[in-house]
Coordinates of C-alpha atoms (C1' of nucleotides) in Angstrom, one line a residue:
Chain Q
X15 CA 11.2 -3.6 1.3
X16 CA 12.1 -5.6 4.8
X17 CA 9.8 -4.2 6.5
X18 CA 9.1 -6.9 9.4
X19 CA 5.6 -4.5 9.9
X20 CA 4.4 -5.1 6.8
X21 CA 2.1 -7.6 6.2
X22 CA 2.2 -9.5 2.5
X23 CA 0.4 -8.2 -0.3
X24 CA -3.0 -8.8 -1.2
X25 CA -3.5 -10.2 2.6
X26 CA -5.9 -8.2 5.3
X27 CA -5.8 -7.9 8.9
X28 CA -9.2 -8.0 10.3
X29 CA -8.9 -6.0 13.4
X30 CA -11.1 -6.8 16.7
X31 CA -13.7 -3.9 15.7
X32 CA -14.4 -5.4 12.5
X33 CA -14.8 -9.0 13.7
X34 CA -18.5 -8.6 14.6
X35 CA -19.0 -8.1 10.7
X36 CA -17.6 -11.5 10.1
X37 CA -18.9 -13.6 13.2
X38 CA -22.3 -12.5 11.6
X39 CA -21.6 -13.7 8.2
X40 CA -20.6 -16.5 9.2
X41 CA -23.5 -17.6 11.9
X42 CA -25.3 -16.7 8.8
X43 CA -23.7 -19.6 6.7
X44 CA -24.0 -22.1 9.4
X45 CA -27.8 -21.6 10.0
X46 CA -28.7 -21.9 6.4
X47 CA -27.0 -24.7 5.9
X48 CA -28.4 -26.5 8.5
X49 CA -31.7 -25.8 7.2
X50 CA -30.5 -27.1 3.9
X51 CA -29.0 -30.3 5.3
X52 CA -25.6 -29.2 4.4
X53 CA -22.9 -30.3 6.8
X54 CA -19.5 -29.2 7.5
X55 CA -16.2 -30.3 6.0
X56 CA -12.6 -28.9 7.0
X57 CA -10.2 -30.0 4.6
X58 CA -6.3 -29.0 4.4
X59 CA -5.0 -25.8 3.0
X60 CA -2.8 -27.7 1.3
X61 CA -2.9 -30.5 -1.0
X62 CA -0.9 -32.4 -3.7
X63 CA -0.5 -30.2 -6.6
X64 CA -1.0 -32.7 -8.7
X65 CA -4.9 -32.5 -7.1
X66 CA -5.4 -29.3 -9.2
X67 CA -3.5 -30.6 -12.4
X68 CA -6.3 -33.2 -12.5
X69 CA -9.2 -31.0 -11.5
X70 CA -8.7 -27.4 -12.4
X71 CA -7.3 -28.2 -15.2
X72 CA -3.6 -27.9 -16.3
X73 CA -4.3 -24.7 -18.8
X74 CA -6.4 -22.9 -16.5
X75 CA -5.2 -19.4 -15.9
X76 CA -6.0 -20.6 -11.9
X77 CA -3.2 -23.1 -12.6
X78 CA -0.6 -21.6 -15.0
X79 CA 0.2 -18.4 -13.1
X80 CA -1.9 -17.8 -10.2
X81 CA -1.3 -20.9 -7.0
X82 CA 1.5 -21.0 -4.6
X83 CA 3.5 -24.2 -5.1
X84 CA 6.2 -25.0 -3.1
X85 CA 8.2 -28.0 -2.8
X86 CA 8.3 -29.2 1.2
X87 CA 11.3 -30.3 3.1
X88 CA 10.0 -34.4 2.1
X89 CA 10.4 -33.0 -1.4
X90 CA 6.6 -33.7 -2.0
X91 CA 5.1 -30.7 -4.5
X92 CA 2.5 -28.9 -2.5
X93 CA -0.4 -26.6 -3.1
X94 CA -1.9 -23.9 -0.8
X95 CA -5.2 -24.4 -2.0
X96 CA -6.7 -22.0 -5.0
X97 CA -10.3 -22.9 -4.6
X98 CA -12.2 -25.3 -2.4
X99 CA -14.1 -28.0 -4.4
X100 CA -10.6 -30.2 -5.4
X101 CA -10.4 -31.0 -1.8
X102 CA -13.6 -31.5 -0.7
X103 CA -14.0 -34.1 -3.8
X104 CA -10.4 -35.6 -2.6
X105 CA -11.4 -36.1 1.2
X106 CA -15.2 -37.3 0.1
X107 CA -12.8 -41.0 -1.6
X108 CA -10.3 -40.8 0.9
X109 CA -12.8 -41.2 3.5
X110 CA -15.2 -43.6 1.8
X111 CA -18.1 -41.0 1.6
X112 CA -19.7 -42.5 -1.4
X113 CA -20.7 -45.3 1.0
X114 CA -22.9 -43.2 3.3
X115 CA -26.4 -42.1 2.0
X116 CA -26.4 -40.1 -1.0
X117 CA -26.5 -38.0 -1.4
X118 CA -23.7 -36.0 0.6
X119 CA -24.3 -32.3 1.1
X120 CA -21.4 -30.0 2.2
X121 CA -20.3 -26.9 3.0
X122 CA -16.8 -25.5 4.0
X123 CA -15.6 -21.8 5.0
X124 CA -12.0 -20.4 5.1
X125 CA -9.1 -19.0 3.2
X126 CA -8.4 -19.4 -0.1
X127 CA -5.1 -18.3 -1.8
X128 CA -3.7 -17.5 -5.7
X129 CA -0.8 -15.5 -6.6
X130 CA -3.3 -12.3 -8.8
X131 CA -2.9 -8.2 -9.2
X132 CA -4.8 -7.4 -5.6
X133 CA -7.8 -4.7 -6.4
X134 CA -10.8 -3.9 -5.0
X135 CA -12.9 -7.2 -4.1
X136 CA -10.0 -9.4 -5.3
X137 CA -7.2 -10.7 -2.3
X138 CA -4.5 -13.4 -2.4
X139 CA -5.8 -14.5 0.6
X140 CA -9.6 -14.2 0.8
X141 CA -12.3 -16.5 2.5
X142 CA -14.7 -18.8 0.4
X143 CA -17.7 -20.0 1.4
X144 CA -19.0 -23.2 -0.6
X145 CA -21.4 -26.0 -0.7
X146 CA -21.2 -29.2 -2.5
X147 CA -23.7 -31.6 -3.7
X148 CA -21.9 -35.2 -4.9
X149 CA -24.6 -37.9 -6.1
X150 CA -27.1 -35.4 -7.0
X151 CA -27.6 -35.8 -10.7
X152 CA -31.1 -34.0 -11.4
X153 CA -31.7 -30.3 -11.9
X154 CA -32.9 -30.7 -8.4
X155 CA -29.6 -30.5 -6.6
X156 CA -28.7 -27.2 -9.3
X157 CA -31.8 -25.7 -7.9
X158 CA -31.1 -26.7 -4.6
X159 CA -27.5 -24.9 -4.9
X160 CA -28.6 -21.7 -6.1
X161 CA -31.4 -21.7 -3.9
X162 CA -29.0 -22.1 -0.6
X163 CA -26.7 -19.1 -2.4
X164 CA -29.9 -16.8 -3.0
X165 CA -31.6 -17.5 0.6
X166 CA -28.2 -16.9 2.0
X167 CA -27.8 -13.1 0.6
X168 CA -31.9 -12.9 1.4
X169 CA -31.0 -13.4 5.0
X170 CA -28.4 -10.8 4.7
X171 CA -30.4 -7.7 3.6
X172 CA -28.7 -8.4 -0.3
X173 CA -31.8 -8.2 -3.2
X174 CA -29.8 -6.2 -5.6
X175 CA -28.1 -9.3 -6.9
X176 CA -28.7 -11.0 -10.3
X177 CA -28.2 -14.2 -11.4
X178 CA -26.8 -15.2 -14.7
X179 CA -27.1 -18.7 -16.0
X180 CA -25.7 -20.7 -18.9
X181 CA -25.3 -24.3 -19.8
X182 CA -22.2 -25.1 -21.6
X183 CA -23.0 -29.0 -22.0
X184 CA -21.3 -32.3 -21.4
X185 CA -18.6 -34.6 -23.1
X186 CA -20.9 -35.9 -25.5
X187 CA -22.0 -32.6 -26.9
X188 CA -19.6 -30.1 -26.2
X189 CA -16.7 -31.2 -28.6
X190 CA -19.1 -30.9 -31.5
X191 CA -20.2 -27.5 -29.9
X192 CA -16.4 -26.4 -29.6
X193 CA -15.6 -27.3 -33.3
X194 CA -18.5 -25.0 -34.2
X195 CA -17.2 -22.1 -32.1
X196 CA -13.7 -22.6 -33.5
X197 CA -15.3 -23.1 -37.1
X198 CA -17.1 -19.9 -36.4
X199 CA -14.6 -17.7 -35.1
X200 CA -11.9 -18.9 -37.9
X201 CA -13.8 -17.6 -40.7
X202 CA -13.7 -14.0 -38.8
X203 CA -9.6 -14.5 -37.5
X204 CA -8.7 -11.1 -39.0
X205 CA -11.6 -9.1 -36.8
X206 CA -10.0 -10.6 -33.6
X207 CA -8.2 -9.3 -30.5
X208 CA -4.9 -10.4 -30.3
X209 CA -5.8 -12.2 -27.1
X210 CA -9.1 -14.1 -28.7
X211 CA -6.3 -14.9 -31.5
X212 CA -4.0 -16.9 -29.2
X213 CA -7.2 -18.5 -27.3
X214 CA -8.8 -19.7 -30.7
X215 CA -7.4 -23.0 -30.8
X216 CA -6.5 -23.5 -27.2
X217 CA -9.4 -22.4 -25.0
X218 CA -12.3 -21.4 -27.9
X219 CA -15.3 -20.9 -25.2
X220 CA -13.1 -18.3 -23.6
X221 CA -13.7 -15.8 -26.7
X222 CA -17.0 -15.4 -25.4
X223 CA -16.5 -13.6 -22.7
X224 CA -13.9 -11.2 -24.3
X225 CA -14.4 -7.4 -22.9
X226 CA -12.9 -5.7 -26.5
X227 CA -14.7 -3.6 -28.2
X228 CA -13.9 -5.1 -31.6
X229 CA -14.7 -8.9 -30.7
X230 CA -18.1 -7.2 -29.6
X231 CA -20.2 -7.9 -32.4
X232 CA -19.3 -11.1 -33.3
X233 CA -19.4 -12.4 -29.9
X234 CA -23.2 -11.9 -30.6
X235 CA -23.5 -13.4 -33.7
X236 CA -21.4 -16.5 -32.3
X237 CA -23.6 -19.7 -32.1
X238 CA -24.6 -20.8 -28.4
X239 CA -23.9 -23.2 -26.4
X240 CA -27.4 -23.6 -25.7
X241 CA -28.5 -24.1 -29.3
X242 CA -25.8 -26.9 -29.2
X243 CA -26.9 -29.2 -26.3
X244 CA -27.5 -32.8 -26.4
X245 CA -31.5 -34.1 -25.9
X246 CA -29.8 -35.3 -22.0
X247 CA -28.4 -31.8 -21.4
X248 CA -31.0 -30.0 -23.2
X249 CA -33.9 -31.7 -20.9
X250 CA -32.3 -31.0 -17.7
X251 CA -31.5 -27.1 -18.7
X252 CA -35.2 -26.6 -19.5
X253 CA -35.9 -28.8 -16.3
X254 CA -33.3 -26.5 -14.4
X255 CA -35.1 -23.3 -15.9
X256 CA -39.1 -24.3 -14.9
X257 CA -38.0 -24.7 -11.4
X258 CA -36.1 -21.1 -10.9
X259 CA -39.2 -20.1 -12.4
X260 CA -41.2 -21.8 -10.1
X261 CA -39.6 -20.5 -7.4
X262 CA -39.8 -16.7 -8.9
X263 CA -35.9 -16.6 -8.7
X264 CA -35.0 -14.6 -11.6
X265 CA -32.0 -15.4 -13.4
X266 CA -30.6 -13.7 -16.9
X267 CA -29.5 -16.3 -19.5
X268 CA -26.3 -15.4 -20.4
X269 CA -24.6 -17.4 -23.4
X270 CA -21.6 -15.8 -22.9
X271 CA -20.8 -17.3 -19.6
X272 CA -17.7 -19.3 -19.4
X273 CA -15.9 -20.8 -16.4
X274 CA -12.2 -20.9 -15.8
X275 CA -12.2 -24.4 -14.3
X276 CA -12.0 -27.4 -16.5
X277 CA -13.9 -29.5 -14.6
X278 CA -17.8 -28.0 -15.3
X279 CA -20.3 -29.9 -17.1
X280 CA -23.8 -28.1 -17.8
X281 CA -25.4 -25.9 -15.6
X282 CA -22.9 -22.7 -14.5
X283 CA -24.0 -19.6 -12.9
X284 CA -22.4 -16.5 -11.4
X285 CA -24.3 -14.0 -9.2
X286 CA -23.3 -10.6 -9.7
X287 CA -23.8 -7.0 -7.6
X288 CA -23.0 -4.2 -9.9
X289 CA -21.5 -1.9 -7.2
X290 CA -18.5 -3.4 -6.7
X291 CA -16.3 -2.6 -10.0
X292 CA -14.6 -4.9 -11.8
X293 CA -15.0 -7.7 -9.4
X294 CA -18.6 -7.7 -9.1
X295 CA -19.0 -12.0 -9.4
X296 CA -20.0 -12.8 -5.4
X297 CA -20.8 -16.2 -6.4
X298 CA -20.0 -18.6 -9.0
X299 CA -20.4 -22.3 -9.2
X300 CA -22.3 -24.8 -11.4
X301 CA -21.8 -28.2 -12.2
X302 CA -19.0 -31.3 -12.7
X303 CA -20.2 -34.5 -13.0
X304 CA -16.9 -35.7 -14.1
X305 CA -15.1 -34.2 -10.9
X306 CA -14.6 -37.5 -9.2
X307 CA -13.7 -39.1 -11.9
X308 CA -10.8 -37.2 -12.4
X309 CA -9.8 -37.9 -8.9
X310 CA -9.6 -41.2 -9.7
X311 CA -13.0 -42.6 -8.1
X312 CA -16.6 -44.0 -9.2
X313 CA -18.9 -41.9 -11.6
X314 CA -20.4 -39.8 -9.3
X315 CA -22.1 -36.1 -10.0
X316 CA -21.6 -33.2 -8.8
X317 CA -22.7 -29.5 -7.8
X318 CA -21.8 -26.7 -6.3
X319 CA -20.4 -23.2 -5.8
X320 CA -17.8 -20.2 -3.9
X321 CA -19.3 -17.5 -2.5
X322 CA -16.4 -14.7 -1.7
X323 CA -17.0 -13.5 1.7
X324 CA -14.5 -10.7 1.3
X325 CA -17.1 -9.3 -1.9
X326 CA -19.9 -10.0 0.0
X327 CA -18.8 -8.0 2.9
X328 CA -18.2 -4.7 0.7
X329 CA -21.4 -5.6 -1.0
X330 CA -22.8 -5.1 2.1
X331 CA -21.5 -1.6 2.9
X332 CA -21.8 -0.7 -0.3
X333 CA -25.6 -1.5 -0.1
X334 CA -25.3 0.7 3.8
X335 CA -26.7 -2.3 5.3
X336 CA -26.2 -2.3 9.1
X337 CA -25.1 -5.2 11.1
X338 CA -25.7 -6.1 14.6
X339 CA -23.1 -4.3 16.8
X340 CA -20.6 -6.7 18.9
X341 CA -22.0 -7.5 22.1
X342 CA -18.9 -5.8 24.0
X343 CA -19.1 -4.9 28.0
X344 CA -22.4 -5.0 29.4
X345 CA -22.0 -4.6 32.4
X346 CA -18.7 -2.0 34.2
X347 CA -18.0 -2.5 37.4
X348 CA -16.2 0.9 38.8
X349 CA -14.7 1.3 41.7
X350 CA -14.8 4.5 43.8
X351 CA -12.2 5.1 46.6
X352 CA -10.2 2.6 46.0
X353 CA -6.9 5.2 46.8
X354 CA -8.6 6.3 50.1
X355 CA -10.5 3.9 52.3
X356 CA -10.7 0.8 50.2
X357 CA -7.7 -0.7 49.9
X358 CA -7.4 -5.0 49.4
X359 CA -10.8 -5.7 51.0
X360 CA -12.4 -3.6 48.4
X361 CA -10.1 -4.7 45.9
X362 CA -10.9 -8.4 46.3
X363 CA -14.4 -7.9 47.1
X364 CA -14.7 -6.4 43.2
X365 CA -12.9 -9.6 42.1
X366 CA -15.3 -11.7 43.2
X367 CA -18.2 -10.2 41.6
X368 CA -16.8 -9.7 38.7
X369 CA -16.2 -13.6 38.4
X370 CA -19.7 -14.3 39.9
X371 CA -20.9 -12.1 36.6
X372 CA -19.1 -13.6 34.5
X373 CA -20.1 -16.8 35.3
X374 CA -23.7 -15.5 35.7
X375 CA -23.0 -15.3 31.7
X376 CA -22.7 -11.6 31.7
X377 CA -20.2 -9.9 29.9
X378 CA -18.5 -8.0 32.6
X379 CA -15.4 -5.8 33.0
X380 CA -13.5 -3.8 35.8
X381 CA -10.8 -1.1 36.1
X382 CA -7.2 -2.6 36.3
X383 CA -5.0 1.0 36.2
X384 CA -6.2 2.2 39.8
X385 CA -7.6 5.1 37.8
X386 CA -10.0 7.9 38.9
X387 CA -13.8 7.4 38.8
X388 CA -14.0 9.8 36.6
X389 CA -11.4 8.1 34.4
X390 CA -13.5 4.9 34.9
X391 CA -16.3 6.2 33.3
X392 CA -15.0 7.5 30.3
X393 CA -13.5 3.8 29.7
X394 CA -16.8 2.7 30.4
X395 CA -17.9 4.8 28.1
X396 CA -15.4 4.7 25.0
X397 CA -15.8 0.7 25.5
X398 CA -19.2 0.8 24.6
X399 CA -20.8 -0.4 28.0
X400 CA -24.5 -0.7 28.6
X401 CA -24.1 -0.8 32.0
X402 CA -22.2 0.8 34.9
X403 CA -22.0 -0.2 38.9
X404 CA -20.2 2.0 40.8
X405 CA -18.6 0.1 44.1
X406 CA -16.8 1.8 47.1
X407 CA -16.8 1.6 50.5
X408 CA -20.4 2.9 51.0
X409 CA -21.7 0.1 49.0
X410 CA -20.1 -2.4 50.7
X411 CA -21.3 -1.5 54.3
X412 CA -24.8 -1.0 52.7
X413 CA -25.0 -3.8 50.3
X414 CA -26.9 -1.3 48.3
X415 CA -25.9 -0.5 44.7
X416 CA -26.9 1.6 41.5
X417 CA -26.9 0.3 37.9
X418 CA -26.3 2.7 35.4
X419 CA -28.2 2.8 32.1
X420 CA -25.0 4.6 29.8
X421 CA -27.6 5.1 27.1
X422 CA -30.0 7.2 29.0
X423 CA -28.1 8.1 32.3
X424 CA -31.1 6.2 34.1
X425 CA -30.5 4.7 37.6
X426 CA -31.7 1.7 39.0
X427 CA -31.4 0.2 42.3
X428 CA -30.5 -3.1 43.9
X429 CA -28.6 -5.2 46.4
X430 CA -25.4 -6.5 45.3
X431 CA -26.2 -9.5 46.2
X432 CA -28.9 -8.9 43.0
X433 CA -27.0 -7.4 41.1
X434 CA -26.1 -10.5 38.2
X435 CA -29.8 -10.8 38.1
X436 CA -30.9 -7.1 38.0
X437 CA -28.0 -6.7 35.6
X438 CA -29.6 -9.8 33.3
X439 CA -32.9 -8.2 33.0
X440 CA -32.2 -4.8 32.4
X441 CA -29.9 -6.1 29.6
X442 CA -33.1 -8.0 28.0
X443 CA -34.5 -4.7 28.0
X444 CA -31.6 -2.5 26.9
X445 CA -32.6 -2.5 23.0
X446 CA -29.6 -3.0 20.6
X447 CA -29.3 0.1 18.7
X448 CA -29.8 2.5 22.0
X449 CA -26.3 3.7 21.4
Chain I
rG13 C1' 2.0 -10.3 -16.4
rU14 C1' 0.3 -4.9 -18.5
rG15 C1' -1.3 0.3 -17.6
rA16 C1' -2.4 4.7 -14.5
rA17 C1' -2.7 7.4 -9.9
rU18 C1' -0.9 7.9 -4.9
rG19 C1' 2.8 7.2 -0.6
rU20 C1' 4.1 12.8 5.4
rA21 C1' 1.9 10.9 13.2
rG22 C1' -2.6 5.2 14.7
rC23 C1' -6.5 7.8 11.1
rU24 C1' -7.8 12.1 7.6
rC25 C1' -4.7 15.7 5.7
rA26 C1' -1.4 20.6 5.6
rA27 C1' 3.7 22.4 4.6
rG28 C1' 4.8 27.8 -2.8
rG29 C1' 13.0 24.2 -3.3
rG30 C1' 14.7 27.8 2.4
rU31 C1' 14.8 27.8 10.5
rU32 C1' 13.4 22.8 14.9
rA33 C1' 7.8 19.0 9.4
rG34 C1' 2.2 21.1 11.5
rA35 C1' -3.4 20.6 12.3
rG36 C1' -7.9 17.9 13.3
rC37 C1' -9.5 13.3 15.1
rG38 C1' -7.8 9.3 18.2
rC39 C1' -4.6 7.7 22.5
rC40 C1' -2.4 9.0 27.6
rG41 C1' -2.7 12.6 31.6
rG42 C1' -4.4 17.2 34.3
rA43 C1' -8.4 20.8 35.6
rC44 C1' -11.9 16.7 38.1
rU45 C1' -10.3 10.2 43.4
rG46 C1' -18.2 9.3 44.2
rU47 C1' -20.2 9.3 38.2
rG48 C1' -19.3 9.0 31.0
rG49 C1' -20.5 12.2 26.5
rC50 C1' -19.2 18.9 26.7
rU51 C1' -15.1 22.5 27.6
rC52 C1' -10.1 24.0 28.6
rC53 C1' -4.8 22.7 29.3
rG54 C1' -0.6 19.4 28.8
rG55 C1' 2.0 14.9 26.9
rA56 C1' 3.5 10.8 24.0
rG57 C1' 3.7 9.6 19.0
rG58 C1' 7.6 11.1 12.5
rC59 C1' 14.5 7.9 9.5
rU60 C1' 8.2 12.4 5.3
rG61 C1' 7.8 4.0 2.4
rG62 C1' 13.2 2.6 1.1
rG63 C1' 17.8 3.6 -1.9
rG64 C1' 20.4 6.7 -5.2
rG65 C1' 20.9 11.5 -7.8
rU66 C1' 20.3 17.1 -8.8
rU67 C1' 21.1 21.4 -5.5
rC68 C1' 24.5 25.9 -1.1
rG69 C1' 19.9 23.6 0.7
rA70 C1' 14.9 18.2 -0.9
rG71 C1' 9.0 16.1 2.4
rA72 C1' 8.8 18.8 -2.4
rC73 C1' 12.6 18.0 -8.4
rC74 C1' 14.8 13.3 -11.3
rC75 C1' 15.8 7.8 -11.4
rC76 C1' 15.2 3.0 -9.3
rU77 C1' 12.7 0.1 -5.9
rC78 C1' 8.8 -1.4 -2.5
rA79 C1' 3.8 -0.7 -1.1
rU80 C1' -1.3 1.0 -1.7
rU81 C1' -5.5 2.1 -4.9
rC82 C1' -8.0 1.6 -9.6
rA83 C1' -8.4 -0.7 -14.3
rC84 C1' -6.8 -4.8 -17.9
rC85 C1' -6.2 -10.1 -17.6
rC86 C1' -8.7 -13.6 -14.6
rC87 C1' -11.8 -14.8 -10.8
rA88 C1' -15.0 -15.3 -5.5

RNA sequence: GUGAAUGUAGCUCAAGGGUUAGAGCGCCGGACUGUGGCUCCGGAGGCUGGGGGUUCGAGACCCCUCAUUCACCCCA
C-alpha cells in the first residue's frame, strides 16, 4: 500500500503525551548506572555485517532471517544493528579500551532492529537497554549484572519479575555435554517434533526449550547441562548461586534455558513478567568470554545483558503503576483586554515577562490567537497548567497581579514585579498529583 | 516464514444488500473580550485501508492485496 502516511511495520511513534513515560525510564537507567559505575557508550546503528557473522553466530535464527542488510552505495555490506553487545565489543578494540583499568563497565540505550512477525511486546524497531562487563571473569561481575537489571525494575515499582538461571558451560565442557544431548535425543528420534528433528544435529541445546506437547516429557528426562559442567564452570555456578542467595535475589534454575546467540559461555539468565503473553523475557543476558576473541582481540571476559524497554513499558501498565506526570505549563500568563484598551504596549509588556519567566526557569506560556479570556482559560486548562496570571490594563497601571491555583481555584496576590518568585514557591508547594 | 481474527471521522464504535454513511469523545467557534472544569448551540473533519468481482444497487457478499492484533517460530 503507498500510503506516504503510513509508518513501516513493526515501528511506533511515541507521541509528545507519552514521552514523559520514557524520559522516566530512562533517567532511571542513567542514575543506576552511575551508582554501579557503569558508563555510557554510543556506538553506530550500523556495523559491518560481517561483525554479527563472527559474533552472533552465522546459524542463529537472529542472523539467518531476522537483520536488515543492505549493501551501501561504497558497496560495503552493512548491518542495522540486531542487538547491542557486537558493537560495544567492536568499539571497546577499536579504541584501545583494554588499556584503561579493568575492568570496563558499560551501558548503552537506543534502537535495536530485526526483520520478525510484530506482536504484542515484540517491534522491529524497539529500544534496548544494556550493560557490559569486559575483564570481569568471577561470578562477581554475573552478580553484579543481574544485580544492576534487578535494582533497575526495584526502582521502577516492578517485584513481579522472576529470574531464571542456567549455566550451559564453556568450550572445554560443552562439546562433551552436546554429544550427550544429541546421544540422548537420537535414541528417542521417532517421539520428536518435526522441528526438534531438523535441530538435532545442527543446534541440539535448542530442543530444550521446545513448546510441543509431545517433546514434553523427554525434555525432562534429558540430561542437564548442569550435571555436565567442568570442575572451572562448575565452581563459579555454585559461586554465582551463594551470592544471589546472599543477596536474597531469588532466581528459578531453569535447565532448559537456551540462548539464541552463539557467543555465551556459562552463566545465562532471562527475567520474565508473566503478564505480557508470549513475549514475557524483559531481560536476557549472561555471559561470553570468548566474545572478543571472536572479534579478533586479546582473551578478554565478558558479561552482560538487554533489557527491552518497549516490554518493560507495558509491564509497567500492565502492573497499573503510575508515573510521574510531564511537568507541562506551570505557569499561564492570560491576557485580558488585549482587543480593547491594550493594544502593542500590553502586548510587549506580556513578552517580556514571559521571557523573564522563562529564564527565571519556570515553565511558562502565553496566548498567541488573540483569543477571549475565557478561551484563555480553557487552554490553560486543557494544557494542564498549575498556574494562571491574568494581565490587562488594570494590572499594569497597578503593578498588582493574581496567581491562580487551577487545582483549587485559590488566589494569591503579588506584584508583578514578584511574580517569577511568587510563581517559584507556590510551585514547590503545588503537590504533583493535585490534578 | 505459518495460522487465526479484525480494518468505517483524530479516538471508541453504529449503519438488517436499498436515499446524502451516523453517534459519543476530542478539536475549532458561538452563547460568554476580566477568569477554566458544567450546560446549550454551531462548524470542520470520511475515496468506509487499496484493487478487482457479484448485483439494478456494495461500507456490508466473493477474490486478491496491504495493514493491525493475537498466537507459532524466535527473542528484548
Amino acid at each position: 500500500m503507498p500510503l506516504l502516511t503510513h509508518r513501516p511495520r513493526g515501528t511506533v511513534d511515541v507521541l509528545p503525551r507519552e514521552m514523559h513515560r520514557w524520559h522516566y525510564v530512562e533517567a532511571a537507567i542513567r542514575d543506576v548506572c552511575a551508582r554501579f559505575g557503569f558508563d555510557e557508550i554510543r556506538t553506530p546503528l550500523i556495523e559491518h555485517a560481517e561483525l554479527y557473522v563472527r559474533t552472533t553466530g552465522e546459524t542463529t535464527d537472529l542472523l539467518e532471517k531476522e537483520t536488515y542488510t543492505f549493501e551501501d552505495r561504497g558497496g560495503r555490506s552493512l548491518t542495522l544493528r540486531p542487538e547491542g553487545t557486537p558493537g560495544v565489543a567492536r568499539a571497546f578494540l577499536e579504541n584501545g579500551l583494554q588499556n584503561e583499568p579493568m575492568p570496563a563497565k558499560f551501558y548503552y540505550l537506543g534502537p535495536m532492529f530485526r526483520y520478525e512477525r510484530p506482536q504484542a511486546g515484540r517491534y522491529r524497531q524497539h529500544t534496548q537497554f544494556g550493560v557490559e562487563i569486559f575483564g570481569a571473569p568471577g561470578p562477581e561481575a554475573d552478580l553484579e549484572v543481574m544485580l544492576i537489571a534487578v535494582t533497575f525494575f526495584r526502582s521502577l515499582g516492578l517485584s513481579s519479575l522472576t529470574v531464571h538461571l542456567n549455566s550451559i558451560g564453556c568450550p572445554s565442557c560443552r562439546p562433551a555435554y552436546r554429544q550427550t544431548l544429541i546421544d540422548y535425543y537420537r535414541a528417542h528420534r521417532a517421539e520428536l517434533c518435526p522441528d526438534c528433528r531438523r535441530r538435532l544435529e545442527r543446534n541440539p541445546l535448542r530442543l530444550l526449550d521446545c513448546k510441543e506437547e509431545g517433546c514434553q516429557p523427554l525434555k525432562q528426562a534429558a540430561p542437564s547441562s548442569i550435571a555436565h559442567l567442568c570442575p572451572d564452570c562448575a565452581t563459579h555456578f555454585s559461586r554465582l548461586r551463594s551470592l544471589l542467595e546472599r543477596f536474597g535475589l531469588d532466581y528459578t534454575l531453569d535447565p532448559t534455558l537456551v540462548r539464541g546467540l552463539d557467543y555465551y559461555t556459562r552463566t545465562i539468565f532471562e527475567i520474565i513478567y508473566q503478564g505480557l503473553g508470549a513475549q514475557g523475557t524483559v531481560c536476557g543476558g549472561g555471559r561470553y568470554d570468548g566474545l572478543i576473541e571472536a572479534v579478533g582481540g586479546p582473551s578478554v571476559a565478558g558479561v552482560g545483558y538487554g533489557i527491552g524497554l518497549e516490554r518493560v513499558l507495558l509491564t509497567l501498565e500492565k502492573e497499573n503503576i503510575a508515573l510521574p506526570p510531564a511537568r507541562g505549563t506551570e505557569m499561564f500568563l492570560a491576557v485580558a483586554g488585549s482587543g480593547a484598551g491594550g493594544g502593542d504596549a500590553l502586548a510587549d509588556r506580556v513578552q517580556d515577562l514571559l521571557y523573564d519567566l522563562r529564564r527565571a526557569g519556570i515553565a511558562a506560556d502565553t496566548d498567541v490567537l488573540g483569543r477571549s479570556l475565557r478561551q484563555q482559560m480553557r487552554y490553560a486548562d486543557r494544557r494542564g497548567a498549575k498556574l494562571v496570571v491574568v494581565i490587562g490594563p488594570d494590572e499594569l497601571a497597578s503593578g498588582q497581579v493574581k496567581v491562580k491555583k487551577m487545582a483549587s481555584g485559590e488566589e494569591v496576590s503579588t506584584t508583578l514585579a514578584d511574580l517569577a518568585a511568587v510563581a517559584k514557591s507556590l510551585l514547590a508547594t503545588t503537590g504533583e498529583t493535585d490534578r
